[in-house]
PDB file of C-alpha atoms in Angstrom:
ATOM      1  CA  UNK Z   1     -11.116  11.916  36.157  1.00  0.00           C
ATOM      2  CA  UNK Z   2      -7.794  11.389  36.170  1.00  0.00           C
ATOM      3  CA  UNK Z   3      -4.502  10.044  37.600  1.00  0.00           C
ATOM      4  CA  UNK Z   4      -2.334  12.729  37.399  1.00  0.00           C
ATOM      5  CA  UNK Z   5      -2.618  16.599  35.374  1.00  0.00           C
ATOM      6  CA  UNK Z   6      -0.208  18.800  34.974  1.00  0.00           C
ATOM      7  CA  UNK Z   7      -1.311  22.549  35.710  1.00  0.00           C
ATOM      8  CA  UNK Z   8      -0.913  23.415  32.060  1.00  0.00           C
ATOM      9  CA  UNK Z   9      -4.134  20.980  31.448  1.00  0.00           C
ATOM     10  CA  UNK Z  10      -5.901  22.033  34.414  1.00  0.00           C
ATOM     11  CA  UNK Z  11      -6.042  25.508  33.534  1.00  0.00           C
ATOM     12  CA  UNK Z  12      -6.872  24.793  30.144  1.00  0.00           C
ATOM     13  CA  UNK Z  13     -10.118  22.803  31.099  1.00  0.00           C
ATOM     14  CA  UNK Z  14     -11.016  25.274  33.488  1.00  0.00           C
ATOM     15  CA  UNK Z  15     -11.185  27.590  30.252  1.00  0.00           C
ATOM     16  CA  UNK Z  16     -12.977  25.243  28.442  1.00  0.00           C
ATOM     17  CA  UNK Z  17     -15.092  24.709  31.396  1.00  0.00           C
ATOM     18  CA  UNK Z  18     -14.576  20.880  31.611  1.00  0.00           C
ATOM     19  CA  UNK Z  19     -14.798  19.561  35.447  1.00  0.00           C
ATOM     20  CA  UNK Z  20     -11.886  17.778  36.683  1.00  0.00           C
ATOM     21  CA  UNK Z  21     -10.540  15.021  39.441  1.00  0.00           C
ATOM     22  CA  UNK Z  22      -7.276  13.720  39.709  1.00  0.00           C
ATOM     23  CA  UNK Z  23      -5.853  11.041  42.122  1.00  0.00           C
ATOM     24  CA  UNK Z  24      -4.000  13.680  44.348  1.00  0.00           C
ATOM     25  CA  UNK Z  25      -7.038  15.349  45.485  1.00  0.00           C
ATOM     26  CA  UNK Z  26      -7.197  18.252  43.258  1.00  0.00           C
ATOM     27  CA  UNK Z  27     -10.830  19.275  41.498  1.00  0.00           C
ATOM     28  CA  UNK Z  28     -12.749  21.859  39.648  1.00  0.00           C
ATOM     29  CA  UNK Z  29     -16.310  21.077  39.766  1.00  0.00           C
ATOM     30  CA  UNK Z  30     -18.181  23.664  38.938  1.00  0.00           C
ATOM     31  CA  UNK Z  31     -22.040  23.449  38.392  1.00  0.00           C
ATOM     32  CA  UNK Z  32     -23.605  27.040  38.502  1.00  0.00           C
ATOM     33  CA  UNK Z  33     -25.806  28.242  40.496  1.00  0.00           C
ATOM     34  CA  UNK Z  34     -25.147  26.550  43.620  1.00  0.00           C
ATOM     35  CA  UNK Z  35     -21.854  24.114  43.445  1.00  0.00           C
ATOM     36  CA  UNK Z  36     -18.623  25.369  42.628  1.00  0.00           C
ATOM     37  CA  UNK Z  37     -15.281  23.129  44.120  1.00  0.00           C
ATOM     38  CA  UNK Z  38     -11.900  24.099  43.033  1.00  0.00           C
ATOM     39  CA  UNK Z  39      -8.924  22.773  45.292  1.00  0.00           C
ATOM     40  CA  UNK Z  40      -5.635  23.130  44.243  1.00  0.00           C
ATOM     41  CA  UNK Z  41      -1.638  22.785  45.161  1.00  0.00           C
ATOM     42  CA  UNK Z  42      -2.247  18.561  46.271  1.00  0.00           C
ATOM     43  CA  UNK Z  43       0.648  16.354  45.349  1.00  0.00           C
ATOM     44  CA  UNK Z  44       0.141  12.772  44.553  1.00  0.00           C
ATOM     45  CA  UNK Z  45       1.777  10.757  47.275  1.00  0.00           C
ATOM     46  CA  UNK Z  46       3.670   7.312  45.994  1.00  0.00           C
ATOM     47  CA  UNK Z  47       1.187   4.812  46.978  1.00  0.00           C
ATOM     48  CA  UNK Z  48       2.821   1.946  45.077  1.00  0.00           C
ATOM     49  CA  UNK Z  49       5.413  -0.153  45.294  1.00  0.00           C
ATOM     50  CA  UNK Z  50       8.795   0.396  43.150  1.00  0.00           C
ATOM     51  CA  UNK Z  51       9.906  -3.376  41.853  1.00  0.00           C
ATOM     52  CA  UNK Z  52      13.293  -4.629  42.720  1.00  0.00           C
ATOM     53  CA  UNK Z  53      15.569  -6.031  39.803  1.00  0.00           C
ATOM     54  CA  UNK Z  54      15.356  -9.297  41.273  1.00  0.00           C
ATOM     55  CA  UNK Z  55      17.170 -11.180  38.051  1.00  0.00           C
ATOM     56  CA  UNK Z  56      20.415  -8.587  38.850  1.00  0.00           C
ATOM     57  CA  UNK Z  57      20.198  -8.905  42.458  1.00  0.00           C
ATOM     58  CA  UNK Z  58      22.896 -11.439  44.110  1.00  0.00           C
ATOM     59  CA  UNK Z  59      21.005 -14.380  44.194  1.00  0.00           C
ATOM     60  CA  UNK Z  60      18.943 -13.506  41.027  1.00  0.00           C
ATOM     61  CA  UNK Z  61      22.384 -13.573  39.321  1.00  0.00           C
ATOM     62  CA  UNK Z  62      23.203 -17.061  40.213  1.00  0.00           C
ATOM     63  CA  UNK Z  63      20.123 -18.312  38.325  1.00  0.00           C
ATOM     64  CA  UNK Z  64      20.569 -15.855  35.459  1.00  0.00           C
ATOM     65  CA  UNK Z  65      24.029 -17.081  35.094  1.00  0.00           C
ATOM     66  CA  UNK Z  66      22.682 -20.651  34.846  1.00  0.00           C
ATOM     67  CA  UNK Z  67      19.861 -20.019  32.003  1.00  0.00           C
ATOM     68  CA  UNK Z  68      22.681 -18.472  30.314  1.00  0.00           C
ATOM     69  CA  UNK Z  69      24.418 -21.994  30.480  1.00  0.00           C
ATOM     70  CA  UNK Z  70      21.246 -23.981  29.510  1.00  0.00           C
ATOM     71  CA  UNK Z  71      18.157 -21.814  28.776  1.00  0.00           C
ATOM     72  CA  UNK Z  72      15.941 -25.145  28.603  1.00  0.00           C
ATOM     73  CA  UNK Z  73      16.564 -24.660  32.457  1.00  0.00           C
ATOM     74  CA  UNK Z  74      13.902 -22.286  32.715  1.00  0.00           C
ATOM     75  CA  UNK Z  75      10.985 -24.869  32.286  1.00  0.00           C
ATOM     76  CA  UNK Z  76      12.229 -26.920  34.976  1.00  0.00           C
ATOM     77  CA  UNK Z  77       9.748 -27.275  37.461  1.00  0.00           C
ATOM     78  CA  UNK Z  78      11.109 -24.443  39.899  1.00  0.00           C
ATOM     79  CA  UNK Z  79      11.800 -27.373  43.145  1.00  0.00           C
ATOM     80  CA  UNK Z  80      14.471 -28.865  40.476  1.00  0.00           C
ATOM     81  CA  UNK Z  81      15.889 -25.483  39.778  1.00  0.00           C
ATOM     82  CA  UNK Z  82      16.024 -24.840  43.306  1.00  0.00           C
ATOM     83  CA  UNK Z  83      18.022 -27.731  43.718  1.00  0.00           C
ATOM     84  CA  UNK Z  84      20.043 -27.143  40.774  1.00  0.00           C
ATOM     85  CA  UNK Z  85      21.265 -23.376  41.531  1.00  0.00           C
ATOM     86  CA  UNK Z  86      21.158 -23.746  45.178  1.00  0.00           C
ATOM     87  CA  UNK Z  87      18.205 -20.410  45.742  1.00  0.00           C
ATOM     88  CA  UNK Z  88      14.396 -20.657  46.701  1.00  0.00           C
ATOM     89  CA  UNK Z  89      11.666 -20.814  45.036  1.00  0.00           C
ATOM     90  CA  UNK Z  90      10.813 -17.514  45.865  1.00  0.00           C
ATOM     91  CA  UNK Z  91      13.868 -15.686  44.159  1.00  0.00           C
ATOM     92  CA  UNK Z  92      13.001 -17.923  41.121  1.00  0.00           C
ATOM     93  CA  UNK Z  93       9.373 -16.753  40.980  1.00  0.00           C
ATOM     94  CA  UNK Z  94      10.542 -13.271  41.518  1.00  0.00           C
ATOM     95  CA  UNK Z  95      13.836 -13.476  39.041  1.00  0.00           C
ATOM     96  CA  UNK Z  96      11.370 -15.135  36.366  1.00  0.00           C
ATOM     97  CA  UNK Z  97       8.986 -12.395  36.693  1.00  0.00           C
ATOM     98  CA  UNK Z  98      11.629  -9.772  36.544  1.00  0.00           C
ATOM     99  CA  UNK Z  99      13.005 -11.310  33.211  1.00  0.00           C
ATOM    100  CA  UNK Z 100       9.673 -11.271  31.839  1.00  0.00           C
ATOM    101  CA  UNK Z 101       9.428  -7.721  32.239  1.00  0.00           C
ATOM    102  CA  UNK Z 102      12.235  -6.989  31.087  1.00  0.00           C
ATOM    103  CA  UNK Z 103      11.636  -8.948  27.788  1.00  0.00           C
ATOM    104  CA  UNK Z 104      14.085 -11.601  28.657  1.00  0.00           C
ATOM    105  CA  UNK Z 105      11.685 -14.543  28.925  1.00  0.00           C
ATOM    106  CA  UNK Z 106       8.844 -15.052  26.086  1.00  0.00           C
ATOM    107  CA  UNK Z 107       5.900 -17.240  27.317  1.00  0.00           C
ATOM    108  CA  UNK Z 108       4.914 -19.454  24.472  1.00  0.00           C
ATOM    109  CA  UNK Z 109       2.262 -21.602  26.038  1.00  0.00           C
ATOM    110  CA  UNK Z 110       0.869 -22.544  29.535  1.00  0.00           C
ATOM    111  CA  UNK Z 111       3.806 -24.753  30.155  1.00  0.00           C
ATOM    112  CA  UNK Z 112       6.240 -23.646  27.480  1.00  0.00           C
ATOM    113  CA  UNK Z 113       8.878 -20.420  27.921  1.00  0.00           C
ATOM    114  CA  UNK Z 114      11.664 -19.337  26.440  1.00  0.00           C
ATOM    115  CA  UNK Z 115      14.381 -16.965  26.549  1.00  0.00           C
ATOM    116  CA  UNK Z 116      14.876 -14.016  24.551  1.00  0.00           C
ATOM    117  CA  UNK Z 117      17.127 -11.564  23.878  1.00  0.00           C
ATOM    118  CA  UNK Z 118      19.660 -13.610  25.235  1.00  0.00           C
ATOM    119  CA  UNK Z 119      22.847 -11.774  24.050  1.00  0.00           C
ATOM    120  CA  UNK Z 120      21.538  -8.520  25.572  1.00  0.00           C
ATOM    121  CA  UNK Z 121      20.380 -10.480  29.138  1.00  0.00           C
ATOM    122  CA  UNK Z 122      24.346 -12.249  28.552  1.00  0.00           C
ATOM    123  CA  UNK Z 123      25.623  -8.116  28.903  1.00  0.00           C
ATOM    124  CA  UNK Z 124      24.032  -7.071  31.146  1.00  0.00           C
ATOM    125  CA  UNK Z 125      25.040 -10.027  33.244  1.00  0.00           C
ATOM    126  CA  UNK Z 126      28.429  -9.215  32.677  1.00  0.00           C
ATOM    127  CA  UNK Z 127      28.306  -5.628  33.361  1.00  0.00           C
ATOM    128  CA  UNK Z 128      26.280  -6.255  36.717  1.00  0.00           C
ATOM    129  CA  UNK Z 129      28.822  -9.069  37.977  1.00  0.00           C
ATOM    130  CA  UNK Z 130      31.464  -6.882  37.454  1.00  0.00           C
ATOM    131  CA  UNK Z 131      30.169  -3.789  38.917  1.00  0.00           C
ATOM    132  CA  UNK Z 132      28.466  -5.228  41.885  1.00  0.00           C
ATOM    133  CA  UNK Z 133      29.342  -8.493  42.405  1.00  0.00           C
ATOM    134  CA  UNK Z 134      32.579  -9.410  41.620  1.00  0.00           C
ATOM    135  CA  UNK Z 135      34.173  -6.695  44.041  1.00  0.00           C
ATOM    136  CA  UNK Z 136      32.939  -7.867  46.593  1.00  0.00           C
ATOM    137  CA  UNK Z 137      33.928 -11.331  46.502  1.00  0.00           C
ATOM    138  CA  UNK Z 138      37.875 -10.536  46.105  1.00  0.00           C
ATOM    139  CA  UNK Z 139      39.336 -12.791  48.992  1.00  0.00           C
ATOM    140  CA  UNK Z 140      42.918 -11.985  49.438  1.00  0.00           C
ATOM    141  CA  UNK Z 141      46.034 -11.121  47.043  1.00  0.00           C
ATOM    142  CA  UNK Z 142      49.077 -13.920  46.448  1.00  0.00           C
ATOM    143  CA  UNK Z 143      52.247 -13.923  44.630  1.00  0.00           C
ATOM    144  CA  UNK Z 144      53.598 -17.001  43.067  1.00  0.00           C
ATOM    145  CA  UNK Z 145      56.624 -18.235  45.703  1.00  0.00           C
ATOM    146  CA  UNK Z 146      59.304 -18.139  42.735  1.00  0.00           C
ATOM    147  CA  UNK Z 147      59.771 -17.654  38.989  1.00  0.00           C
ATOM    148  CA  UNK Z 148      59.644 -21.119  38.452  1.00  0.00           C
ATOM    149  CA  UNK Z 149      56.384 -21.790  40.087  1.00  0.00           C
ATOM    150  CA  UNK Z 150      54.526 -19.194  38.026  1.00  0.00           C
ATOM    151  CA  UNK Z 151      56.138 -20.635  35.195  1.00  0.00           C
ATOM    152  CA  UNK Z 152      54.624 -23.542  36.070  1.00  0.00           C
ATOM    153  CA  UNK Z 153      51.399 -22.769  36.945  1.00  0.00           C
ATOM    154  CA  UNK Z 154      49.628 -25.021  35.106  1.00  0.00           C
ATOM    155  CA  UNK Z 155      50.852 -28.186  37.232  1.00  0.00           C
ATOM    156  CA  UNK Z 156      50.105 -26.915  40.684  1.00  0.00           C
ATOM    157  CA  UNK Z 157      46.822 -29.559  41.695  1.00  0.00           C
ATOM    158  CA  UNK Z 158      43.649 -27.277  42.295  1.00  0.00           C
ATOM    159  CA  UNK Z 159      41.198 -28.960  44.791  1.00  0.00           C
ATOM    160  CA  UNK Z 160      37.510 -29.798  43.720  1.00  0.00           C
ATOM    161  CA  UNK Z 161      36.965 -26.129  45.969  1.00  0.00           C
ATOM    162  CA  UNK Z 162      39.181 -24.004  43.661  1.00  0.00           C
ATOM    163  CA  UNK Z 163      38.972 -23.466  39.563  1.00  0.00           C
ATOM    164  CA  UNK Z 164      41.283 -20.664  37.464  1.00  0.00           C
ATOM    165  CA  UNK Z 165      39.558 -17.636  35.741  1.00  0.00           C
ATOM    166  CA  UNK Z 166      40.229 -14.826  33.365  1.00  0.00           C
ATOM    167  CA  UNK Z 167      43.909 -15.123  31.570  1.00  0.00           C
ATOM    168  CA  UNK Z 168      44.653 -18.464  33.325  1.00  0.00           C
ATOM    169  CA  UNK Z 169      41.400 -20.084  32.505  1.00  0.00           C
ATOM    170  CA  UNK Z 170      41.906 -18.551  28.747  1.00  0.00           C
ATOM    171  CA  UNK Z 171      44.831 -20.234  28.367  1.00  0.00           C
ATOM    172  CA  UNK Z 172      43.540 -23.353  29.861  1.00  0.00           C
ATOM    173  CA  UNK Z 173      40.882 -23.205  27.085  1.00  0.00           C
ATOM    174  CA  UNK Z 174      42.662 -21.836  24.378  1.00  0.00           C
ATOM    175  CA  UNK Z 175      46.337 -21.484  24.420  1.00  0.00           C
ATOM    176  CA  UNK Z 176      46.812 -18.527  23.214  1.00  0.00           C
ATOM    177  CA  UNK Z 177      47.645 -15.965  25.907  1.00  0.00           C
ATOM    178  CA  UNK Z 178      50.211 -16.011  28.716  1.00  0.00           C
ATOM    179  CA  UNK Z 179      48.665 -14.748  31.793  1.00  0.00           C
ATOM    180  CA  UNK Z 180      50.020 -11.955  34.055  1.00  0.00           C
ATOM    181  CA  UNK Z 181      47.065 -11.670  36.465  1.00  0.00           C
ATOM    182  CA  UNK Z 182      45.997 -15.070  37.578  1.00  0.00           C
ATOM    183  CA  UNK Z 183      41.970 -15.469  38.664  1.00  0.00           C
ATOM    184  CA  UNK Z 184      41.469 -18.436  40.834  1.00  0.00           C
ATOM    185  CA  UNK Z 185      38.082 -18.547  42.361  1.00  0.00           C
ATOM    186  CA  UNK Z 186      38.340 -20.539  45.785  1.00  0.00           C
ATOM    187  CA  UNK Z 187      36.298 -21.462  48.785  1.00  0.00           C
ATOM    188  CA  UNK Z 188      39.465 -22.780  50.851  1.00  0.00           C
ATOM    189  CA  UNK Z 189      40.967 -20.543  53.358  1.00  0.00           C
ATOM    190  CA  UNK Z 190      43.760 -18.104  53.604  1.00  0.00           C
ATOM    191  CA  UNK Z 191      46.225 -21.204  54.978  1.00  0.00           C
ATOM    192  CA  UNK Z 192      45.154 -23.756  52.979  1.00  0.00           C
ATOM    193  CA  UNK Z 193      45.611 -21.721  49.746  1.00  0.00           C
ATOM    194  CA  UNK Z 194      49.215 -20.927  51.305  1.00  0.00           C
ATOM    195  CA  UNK Z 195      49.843 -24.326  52.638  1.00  0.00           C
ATOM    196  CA  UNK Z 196      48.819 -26.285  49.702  1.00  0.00           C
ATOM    197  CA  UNK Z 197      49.525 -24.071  46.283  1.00  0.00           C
ATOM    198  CA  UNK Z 198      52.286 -22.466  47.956  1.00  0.00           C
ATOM    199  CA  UNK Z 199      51.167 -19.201  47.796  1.00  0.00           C
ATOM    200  CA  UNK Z 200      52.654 -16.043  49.574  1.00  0.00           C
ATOM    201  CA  UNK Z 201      49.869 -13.286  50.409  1.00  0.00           C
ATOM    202  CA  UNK Z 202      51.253 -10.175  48.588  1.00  0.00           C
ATOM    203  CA  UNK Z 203      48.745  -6.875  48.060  1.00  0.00           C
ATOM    204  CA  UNK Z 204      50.595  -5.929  44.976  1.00  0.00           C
ATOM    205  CA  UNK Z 205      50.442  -9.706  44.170  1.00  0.00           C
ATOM    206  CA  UNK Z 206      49.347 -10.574  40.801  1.00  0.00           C
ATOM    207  CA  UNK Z 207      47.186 -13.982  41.948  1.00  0.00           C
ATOM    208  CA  UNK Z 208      43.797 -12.616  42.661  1.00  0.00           C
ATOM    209  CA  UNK Z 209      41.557 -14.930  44.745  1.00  0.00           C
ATOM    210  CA  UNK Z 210      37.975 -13.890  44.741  1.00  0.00           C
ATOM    211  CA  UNK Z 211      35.513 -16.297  46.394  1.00  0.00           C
ATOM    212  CA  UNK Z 212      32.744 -18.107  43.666  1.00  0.00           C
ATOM    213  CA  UNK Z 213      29.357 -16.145  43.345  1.00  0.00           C
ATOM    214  CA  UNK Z 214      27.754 -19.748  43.530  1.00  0.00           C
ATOM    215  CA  UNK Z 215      28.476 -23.025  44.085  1.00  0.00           C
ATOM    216  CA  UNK Z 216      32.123 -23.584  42.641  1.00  0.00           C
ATOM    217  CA  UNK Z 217      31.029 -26.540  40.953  1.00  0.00           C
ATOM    218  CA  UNK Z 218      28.775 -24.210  38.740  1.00  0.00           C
ATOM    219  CA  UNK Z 219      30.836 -21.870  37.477  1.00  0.00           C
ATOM    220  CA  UNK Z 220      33.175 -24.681  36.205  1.00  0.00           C
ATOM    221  CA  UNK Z 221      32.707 -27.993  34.417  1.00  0.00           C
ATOM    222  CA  UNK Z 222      32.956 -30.279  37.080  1.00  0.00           C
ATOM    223  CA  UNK Z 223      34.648 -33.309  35.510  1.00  0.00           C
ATOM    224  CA  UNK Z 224      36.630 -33.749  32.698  1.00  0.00           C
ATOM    225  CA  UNK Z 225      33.353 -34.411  30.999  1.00  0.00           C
ATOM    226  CA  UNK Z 226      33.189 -32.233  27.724  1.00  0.00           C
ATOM    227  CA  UNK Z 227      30.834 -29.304  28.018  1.00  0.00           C
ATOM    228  CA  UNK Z 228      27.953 -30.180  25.601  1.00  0.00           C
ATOM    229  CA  UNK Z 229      26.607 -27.379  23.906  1.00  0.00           C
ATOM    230  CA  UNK Z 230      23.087 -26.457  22.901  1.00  0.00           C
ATOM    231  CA  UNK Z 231      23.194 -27.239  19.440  1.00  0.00           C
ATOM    232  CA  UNK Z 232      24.644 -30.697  19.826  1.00  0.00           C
ATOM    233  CA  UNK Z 233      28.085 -30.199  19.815  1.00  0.00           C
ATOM    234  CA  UNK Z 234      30.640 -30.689  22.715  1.00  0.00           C
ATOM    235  CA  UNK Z 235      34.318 -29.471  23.476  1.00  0.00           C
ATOM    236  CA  UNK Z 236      37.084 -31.379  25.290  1.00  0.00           C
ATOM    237  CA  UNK Z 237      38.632 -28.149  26.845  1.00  0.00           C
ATOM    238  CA  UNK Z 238      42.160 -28.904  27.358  1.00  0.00           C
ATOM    239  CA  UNK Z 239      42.155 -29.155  31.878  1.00  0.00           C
ATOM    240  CA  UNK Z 240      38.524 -27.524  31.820  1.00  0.00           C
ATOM    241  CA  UNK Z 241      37.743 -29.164  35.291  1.00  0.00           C
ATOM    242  CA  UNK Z 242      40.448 -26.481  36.636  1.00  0.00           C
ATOM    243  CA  UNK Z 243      38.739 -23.604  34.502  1.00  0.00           C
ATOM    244  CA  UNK Z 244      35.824 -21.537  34.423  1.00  0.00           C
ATOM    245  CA  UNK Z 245      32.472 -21.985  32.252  1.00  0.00           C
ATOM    246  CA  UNK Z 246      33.669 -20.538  28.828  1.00  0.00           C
ATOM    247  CA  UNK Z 247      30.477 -17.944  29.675  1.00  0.00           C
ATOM    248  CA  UNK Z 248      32.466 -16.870  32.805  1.00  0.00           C
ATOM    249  CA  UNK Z 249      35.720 -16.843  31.375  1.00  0.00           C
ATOM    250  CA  UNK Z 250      34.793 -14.462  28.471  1.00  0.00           C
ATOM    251  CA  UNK Z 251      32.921 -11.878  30.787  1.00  0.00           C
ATOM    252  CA  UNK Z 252      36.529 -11.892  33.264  1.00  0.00           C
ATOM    253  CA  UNK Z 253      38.186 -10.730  30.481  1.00  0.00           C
ATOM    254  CA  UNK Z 254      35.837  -8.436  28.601  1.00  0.00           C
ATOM    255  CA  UNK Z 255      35.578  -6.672  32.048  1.00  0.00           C
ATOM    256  CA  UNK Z 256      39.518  -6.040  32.691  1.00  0.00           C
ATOM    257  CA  UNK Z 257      39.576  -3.565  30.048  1.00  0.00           C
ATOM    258  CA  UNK Z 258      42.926  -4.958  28.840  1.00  0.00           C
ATOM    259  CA  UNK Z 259      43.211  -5.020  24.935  1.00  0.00           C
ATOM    260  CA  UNK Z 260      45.290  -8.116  24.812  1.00  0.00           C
ATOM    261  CA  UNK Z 261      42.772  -9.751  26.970  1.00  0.00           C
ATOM    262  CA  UNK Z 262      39.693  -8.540  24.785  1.00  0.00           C
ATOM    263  CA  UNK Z 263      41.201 -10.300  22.006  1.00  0.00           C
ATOM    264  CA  UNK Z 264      41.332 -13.635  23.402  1.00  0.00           C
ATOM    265  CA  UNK Z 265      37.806 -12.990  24.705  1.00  0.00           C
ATOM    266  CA  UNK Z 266      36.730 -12.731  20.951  1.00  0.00           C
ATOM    267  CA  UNK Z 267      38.323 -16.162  20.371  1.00  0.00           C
ATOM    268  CA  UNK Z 268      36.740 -17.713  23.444  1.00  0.00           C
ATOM    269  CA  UNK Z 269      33.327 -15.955  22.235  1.00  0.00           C
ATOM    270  CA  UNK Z 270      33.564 -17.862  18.994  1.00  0.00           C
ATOM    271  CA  UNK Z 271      34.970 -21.348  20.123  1.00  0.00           C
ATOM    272  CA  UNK Z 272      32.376 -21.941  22.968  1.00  0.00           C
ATOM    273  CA  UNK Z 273      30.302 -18.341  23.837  1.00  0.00           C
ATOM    274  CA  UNK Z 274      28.702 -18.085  21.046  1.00  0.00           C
ATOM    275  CA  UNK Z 275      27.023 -21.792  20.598  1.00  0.00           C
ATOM    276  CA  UNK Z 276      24.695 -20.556  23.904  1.00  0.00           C
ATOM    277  CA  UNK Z 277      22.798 -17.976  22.003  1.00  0.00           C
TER     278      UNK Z 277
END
């Protein structure tokens, strides 16, 4: 008995005259004189369930993206990471689960988890946002409204809804690039980022406003509190407030391909990235 046999098998315990039962239907019973049952040709019919990638769906990304930041997160009861990340219960059950599968979460005891393989889960993180996430949150193209005010980026006053990405928040964080495509992740309207930045909508426009995956105040640091690290130490990032979570800013500029870019994303890797592994 048997789930599945190929017909290579079957016919070989038919030789061997070995009776046979598989989950499709198919059998060769055969008990001489009087029973013989041989039925053939049945295909097993998908009676399960597939599972869903729950950790790399939408909302599973917004709490992957925050054990990333702080794995202790993860034995939180799940009400305070609810609260926290801003998603059910359910999609943290089901995102948990998912990482477990995967071999992403290790559970030590009854109470006590960790995660694992955290550089691989930090990849392909990166490669889902920017495949199927990030595309779909681009909000509108800008151009700067002179020379001057590009120049001068760095003094135009973001709102608590708005934080730079990518080149701008690499520069922010490490002074060491110029930017030519400026990220600024925003949840103000078309007018307002017009009416108070100054902006001019342009399609070939090299400001790129893409709205936040999750709450805006997660993917930045929210004050100009330093961002404390897991081994102790912390960082005053120079404006971080107005910049992206060293984690995001890295993945924005692994993922534009750019060789200049990749090289700054090294730097940011070993400044703040690589303390969260």
């Amino acid at each position: 008995v048997a789930n599945v046999l190929s017909d290579n098998i079957k016919n070989k315990l038919k030789e061997e005259g070995i009776n046979y039962l598989d989950t499709a239907g198919n059998a060769f019973i055969s008990y001489p004189p009087n029973i013989m049952i041989a039925i053939d040709g049945k295909k097993r019919e998908a009676n399960y369930k597939v599972l869903k990638d729950r950790a790399f769906a939408k909302t599973g990304m917004r709490l992957v993206f925050e054990y990333l930041k702080n794995g202790a997160l993860i034995n939180l009861p799940y009400r305070d990471i609810a609260d926290i990340v801003g998603v059910s219960i359910d999609t943290i059950a089901k995102t948990n689960e998912s990482l477990k599968q995967q071999g992403f979460i290790k559970q030590l005891t009854d109470k006590k988890k960790v995660l694992t393989n955290e550089k691989m889960l930090f990849e392909k993180w990166g490669d889902t946002y920017e495949t199927s996430i990030k595309p779909k949150m681009l909000f509108e193209k800008f151009s700067f409204l002179n020379i001057e005010a590009e120049r001068n980026w760095k003094t135009i006053p973001l709102s608590n809804n708005a934080c730079w990405g990518g080149e701008a928040a690499a520069d922010l964080q490490t002074n060491y690039i110029r930017p030519t495509i400026f990220t600024l992740y925003s949840t103000e309207s078309k007018a307002q980022l017009m009416q108070q930045y100054r902006f001019k909508p342009n399609l070939n426009g090299n400001i790129h406003v893409y709205l936040p995956f999750t709450d805006i105040r997660l993917i930045r640091n929210e004050s100009n509190e330093p961002i404390n690290f897991p081994d102790g130490q912390s960082s005053n990032l120079n404006n971080d407030q107005f910049a992206t979570h060293p984690i995001l800013t890295y993945v924005d500029l692994v993922n534009s391909g750019d060789a200049r870019n990749i090289e700054v994303a090294q730097k940011i890797y070993e400044k703040y990235v690589n303390f969260f592994f």
